[in-house]
Structure formats: C-alpha cells, structure tokens
Short mmCIF file of C-alpha atoms in Angstrom, two decimals:
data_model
loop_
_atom_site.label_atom_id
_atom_site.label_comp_id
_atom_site.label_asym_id
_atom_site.label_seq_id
_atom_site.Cartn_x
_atom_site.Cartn_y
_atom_site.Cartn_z
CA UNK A 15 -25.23 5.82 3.47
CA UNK A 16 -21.63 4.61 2.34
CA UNK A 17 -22.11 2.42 -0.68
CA UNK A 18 -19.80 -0.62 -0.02
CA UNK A 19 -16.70 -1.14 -2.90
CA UNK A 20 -15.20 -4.66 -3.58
CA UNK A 21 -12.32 -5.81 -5.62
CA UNK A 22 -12.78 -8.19 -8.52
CA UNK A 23 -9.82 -9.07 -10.70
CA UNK A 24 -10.88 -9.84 -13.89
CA UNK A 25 -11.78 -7.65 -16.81
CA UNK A 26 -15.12 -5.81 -16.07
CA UNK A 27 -17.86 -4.46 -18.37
CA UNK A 28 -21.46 -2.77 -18.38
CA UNK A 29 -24.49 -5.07 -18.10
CA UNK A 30 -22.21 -8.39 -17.17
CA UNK A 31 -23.23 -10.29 -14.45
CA UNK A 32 -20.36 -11.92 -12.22
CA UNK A 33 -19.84 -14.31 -9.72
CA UNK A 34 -17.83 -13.29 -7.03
CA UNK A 35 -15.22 -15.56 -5.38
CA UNK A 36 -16.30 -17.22 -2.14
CA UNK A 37 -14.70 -14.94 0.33
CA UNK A 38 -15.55 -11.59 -0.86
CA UNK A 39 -19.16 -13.60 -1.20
CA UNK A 40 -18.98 -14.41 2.67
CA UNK A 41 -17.92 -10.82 3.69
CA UNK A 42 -21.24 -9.26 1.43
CA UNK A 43 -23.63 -12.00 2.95
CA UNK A 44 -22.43 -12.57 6.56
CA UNK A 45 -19.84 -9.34 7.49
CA UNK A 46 -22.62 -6.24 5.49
CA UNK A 47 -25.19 -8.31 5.61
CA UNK A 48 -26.09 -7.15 2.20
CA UNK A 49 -29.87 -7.90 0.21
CA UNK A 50 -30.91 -8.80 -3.34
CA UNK A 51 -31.43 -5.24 -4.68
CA UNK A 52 -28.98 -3.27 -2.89
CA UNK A 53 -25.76 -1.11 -4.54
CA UNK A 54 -22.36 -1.77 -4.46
CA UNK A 55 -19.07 -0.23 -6.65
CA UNK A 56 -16.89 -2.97 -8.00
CA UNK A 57 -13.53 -2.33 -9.33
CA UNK A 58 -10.51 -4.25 -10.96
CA UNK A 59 -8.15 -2.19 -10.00
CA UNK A 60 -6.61 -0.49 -13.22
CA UNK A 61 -8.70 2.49 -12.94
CA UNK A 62 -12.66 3.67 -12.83
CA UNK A 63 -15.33 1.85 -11.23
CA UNK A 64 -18.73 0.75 -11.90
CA UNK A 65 -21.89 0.64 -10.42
CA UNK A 66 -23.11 -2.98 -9.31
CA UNK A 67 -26.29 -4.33 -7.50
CA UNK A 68 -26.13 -7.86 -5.79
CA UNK A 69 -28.70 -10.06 -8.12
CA UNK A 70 -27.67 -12.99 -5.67
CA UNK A 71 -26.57 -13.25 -2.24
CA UNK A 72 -25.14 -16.80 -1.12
CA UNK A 73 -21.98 -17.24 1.13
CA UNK A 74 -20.29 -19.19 -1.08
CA UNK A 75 -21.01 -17.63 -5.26
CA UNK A 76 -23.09 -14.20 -4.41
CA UNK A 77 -23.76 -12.44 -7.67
CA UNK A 78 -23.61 -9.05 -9.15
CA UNK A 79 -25.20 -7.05 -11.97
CA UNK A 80 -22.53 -4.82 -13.31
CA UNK A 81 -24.08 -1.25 -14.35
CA UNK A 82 -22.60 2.46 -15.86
CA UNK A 83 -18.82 2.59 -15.59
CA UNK A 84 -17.21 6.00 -13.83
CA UNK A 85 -14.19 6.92 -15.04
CA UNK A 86 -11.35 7.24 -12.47
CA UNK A 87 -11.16 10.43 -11.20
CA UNK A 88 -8.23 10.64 -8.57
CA UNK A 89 -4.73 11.76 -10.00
CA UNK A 90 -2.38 11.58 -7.19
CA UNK A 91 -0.16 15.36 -6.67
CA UNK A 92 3.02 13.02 -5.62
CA UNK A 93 4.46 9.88 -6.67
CA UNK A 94 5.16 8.45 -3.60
CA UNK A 95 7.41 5.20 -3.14
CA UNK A 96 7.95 3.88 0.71
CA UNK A 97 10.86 1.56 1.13
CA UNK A 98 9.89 -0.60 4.09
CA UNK A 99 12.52 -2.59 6.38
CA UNK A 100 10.08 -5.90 7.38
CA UNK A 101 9.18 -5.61 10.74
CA UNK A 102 7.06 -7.90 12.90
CA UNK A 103 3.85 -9.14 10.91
CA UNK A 104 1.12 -7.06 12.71
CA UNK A 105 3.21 -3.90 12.49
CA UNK A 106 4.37 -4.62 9.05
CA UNK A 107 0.14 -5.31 8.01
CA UNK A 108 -0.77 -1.56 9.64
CA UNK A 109 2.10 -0.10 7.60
CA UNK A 110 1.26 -1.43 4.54
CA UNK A 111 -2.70 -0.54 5.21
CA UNK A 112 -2.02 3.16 6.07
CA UNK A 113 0.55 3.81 3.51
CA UNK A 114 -2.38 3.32 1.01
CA UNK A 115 -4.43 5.08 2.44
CA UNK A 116 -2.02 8.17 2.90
CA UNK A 117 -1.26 8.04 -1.35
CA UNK A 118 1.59 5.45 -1.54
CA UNK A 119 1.95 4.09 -4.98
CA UNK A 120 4.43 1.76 -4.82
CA UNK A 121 5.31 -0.15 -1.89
CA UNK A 122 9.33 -2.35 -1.77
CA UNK A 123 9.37 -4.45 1.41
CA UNK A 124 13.00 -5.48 2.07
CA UNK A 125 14.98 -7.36 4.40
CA UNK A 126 17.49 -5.35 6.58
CA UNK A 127 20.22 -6.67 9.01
CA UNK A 128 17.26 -5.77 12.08
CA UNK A 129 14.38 -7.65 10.19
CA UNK A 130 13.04 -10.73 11.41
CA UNK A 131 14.31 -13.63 10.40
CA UNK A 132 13.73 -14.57 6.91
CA UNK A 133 10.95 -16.80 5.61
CA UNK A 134 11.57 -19.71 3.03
CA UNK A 135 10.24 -19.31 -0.51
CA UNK A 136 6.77 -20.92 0.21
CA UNK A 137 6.24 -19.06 3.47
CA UNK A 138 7.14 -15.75 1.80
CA UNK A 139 4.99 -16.55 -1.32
CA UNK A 140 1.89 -16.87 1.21
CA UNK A 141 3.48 -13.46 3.19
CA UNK A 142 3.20 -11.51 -0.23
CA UNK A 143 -0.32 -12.26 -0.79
CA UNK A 144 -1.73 -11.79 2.93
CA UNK A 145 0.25 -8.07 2.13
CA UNK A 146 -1.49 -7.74 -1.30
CA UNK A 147 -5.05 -8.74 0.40
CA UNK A 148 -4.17 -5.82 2.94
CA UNK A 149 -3.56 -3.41 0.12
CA UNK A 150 -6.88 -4.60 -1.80
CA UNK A 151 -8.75 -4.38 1.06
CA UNK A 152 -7.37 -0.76 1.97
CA UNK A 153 -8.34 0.30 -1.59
CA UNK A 154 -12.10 -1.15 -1.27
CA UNK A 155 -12.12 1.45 1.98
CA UNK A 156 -10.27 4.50 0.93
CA UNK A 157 -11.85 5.04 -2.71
CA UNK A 158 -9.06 4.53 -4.62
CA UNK A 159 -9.24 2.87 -8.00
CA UNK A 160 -5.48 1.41 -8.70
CA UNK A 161 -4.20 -0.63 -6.75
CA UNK A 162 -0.99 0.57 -5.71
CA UNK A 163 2.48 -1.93 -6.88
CA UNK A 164 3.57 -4.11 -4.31
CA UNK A 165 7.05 -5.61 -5.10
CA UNK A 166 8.47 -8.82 -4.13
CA UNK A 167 10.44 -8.60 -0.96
CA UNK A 168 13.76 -8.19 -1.60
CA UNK A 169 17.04 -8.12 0.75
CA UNK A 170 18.54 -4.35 1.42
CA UNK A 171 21.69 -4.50 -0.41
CA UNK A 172 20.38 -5.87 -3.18
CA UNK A 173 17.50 -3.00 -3.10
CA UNK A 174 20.29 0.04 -2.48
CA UNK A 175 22.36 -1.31 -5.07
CA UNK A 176 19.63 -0.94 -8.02
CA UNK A 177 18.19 2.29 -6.19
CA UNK A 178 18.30 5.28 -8.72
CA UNK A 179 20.64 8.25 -7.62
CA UNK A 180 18.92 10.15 -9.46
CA UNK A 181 15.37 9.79 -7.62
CA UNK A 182 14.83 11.65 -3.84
CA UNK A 183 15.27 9.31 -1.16
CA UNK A 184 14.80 10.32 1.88
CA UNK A 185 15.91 8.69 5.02
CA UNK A 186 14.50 9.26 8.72
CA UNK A 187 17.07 10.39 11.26
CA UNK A 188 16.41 11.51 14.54
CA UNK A 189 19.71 13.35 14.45
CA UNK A 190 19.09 14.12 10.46
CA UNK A 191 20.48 17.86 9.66
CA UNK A 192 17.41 18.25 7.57
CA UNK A 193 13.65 19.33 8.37
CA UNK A 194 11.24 18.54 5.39
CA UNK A 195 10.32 22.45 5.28
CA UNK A 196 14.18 22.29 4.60
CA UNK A 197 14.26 21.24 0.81
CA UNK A 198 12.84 22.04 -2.12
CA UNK A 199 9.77 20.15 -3.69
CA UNK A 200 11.00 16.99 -5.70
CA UNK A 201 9.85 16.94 -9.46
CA UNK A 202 9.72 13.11 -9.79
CA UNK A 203 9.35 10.46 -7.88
CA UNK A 204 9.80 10.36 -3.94
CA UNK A 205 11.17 7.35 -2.61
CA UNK A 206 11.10 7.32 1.65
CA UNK A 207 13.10 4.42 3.18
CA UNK A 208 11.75 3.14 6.44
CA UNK A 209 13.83 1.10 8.84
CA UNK A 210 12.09 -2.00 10.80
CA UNK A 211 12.12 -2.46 14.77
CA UNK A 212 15.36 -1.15 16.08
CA UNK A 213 15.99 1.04 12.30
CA UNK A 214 18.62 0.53 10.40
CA UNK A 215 22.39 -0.61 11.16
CA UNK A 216 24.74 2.02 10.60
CA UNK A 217 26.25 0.37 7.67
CA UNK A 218 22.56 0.35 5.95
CA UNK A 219 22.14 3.74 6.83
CA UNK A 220 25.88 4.59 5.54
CA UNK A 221 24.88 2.92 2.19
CA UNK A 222 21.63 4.72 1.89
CA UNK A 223 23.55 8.21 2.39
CA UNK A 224 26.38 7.18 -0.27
CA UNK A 225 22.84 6.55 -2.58
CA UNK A 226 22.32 10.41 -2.22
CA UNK A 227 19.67 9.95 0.43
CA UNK A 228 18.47 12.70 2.87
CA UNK A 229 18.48 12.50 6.42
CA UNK A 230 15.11 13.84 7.90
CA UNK A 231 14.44 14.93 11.15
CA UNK A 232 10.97 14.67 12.01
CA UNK A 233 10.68 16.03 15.82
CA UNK A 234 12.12 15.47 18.56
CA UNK A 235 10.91 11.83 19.40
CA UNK A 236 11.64 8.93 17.95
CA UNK A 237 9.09 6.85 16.83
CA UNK A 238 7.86 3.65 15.81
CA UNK A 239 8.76 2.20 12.85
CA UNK A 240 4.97 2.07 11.96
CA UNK A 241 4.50 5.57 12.51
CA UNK A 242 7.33 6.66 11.29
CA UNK A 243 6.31 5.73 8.02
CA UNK A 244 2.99 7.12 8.50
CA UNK A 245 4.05 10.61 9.84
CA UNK A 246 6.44 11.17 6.84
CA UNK A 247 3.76 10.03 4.40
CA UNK A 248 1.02 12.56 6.17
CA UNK A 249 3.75 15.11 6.16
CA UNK A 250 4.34 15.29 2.71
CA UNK A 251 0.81 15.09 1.51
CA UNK A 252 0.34 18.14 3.70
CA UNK A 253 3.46 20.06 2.48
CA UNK A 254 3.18 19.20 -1.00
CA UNK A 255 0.70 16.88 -1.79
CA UNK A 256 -3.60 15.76 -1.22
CA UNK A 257 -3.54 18.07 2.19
CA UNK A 258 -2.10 21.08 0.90
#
C-alpha cells in the first residue's frame, strides 16, 4: 500500500509534532480518509523526507508525529529548464504538472505575442500560486523531494534578452533541420522553449534562433502545445536522462 506524502513548509525535525494547515488537513480527513495511527511521509521541500503518523485527524488542524528523517536520495541525470509560452489555464496547469513529473527543475512561464491576454498584478499574484500548488501537489505524487523553481512570469523579450548563449536551448520546429538523435549530449544545463496555442510568431522564433537556439523536429505531426512540452521532456530523459 502507497504511503501518502504531503508538503509542509516550515523547517522539519525528528520527534516534533505539527499542525498541518487546514487544507492539506481536509484532503487527509475527507479526500484519504486517513485514521489516528496510520503513516504518512512529510516533506519541506529542500531535500529528504521523514516518516510521520497522524496523532490527530480533524478537517480543519489534523496533526502529525514527525519520526526518522531519510535522506534524499534522487539526483536528477539532466538539468532540465522548460521555457513555457502561457497558454490557456487548464492546458497551462497539465503542463506545469507533467513537466515535474518528467524531471523539470526549473520552470519560466512567459508571455508571448500568442498568449492570452495578460492578467493585472493581483490576478497574476493569485495565477503564480494556483501554479506553485500544482507543482507541490505533483511532488507529493511523484516522490520527489525538491520542489522544482518556479519563476515569476515574465514577458518573452524580456526572457530572450537575459537568456544565456552559452546554455542549450532548444526550440520545437516542425520544419526544424534537427532530430534530437542529431546532437551531441549537452554538459550543462538544458533549457527547452515551448510556444503557447498557435506557437510562437516568427519574430519570437527569429529571436530565439539569433539566442543560439536549436530547431527540433520531433515527428511528423504537430502537436499540442501541452504535449509538445511533454514529448520533448520524455524524449530526453530517454536519450540521455532517468529512462536511459
């Protein structure tokens, strides 16, 4: 039986007891219908976990007994970076959700000429945190133990002008004169840029080529901008990274 993992933010230590905040209390008392007694894994998310069993279930303050701490044991084979053009909110929440999964570590939403329109400063405050609750969330499913960086959405040009030349980028193209199988392994860190609904203009896609990036052909279809992102993270894991 899968031993449930939750996120807790502050500093953790061995034999501590905690009170958890009132929605991760609802989802252990009404979603797993969790008991007194039974084990969980907590983590704060800058590596390790520990053991935990629920001393108190209530859907408002449950509480946990914190037990042995594990040290973290994944160590990523890529650095992997996804660039991602802001597409429509349900698309842009499955993106964000699978990248972690698939071994993103840093994830750079920006806004590109075929984005939706943009969101004032309280709106976009609330948009960053319903994206970091997606990344905690994926985290407390896939086993992993940092949470990945999320930065604060930025507008392209801004983005390509501070991008490091020096760092792969790689670009999708469906007419891209390069497969992946095509170049060499990168030593550092790989960044993949990801267009929204409708990709990038030309002029983005000019920019991102004058940046050094590489156009990549995955296929013969074009696809989504969802999967897109997905199929080039899977891809690389398998060529060079978890999968190989």
């Amino acid at each position: 039986m899968r031993i449930p993992r939750i996120y807790h933010l502050d500093n953790l230590h061995s034999d501590q007891t905690i009170t958890l905040e009132a929605q991760t209390s609802l989802h252990i008392s009404k979603v797993l219908r969790m008991e007194t007694g039974q084990p969980l894994r907590v983590f704060n998310g800058r590596g390790g976990e520990y053991d935990a069993c629920l001393s108190r279930s209530h859907k408002q303050a449950s509480e946990i007994k914190i037990g042995q701490f594990h040290p973290d044991q994944y160590t990523p084979k890529l650095n992997l970076t996804l660039i991602q053009g802001i597409s429509r909110s349900d698309r842009m929440d499955l993106t964000l959700q699978k990248s972690v999964e698939l071994g993103a570590n840093r994830i750079i939403p920006v806004w590109t000429q075929y984005s939706q329109r943009h969101l004032d400063r309280l709106r976009m405050q609330k948009r960053q945190q319903h994206w970091q609750s997606i990344i905690i969330n994926a985290c407390e499913q896939c086993g992993q133990n940092r949470l990945p960086l999320l930065a604060p959405a930025q507008k392209y040009p801004a983005w390509i002008d501070q991008h490091d030349a020096d760092e792969t980028l790689l670009i999708l193209d469906p007419e891209g004169s390069h497969k992946l199988t095509d170049i060499q392994q990168p030593k550092g860190n790989i960044n993949i840029l990801i267009g929204p609904e409708g990709g990038l203009s030309g002029e983005e896609h000019q920019q991102a080529l004058q940046q050094g990036a590489i156009p990549i052909r995955l296929g013969s279809l074009v696809l989504r901008t969802e999967t897109a992102a997905l199929a080039t993270l899977s891809a690389l894991q398998a060529l060079w990274g978890d999968f190989s």
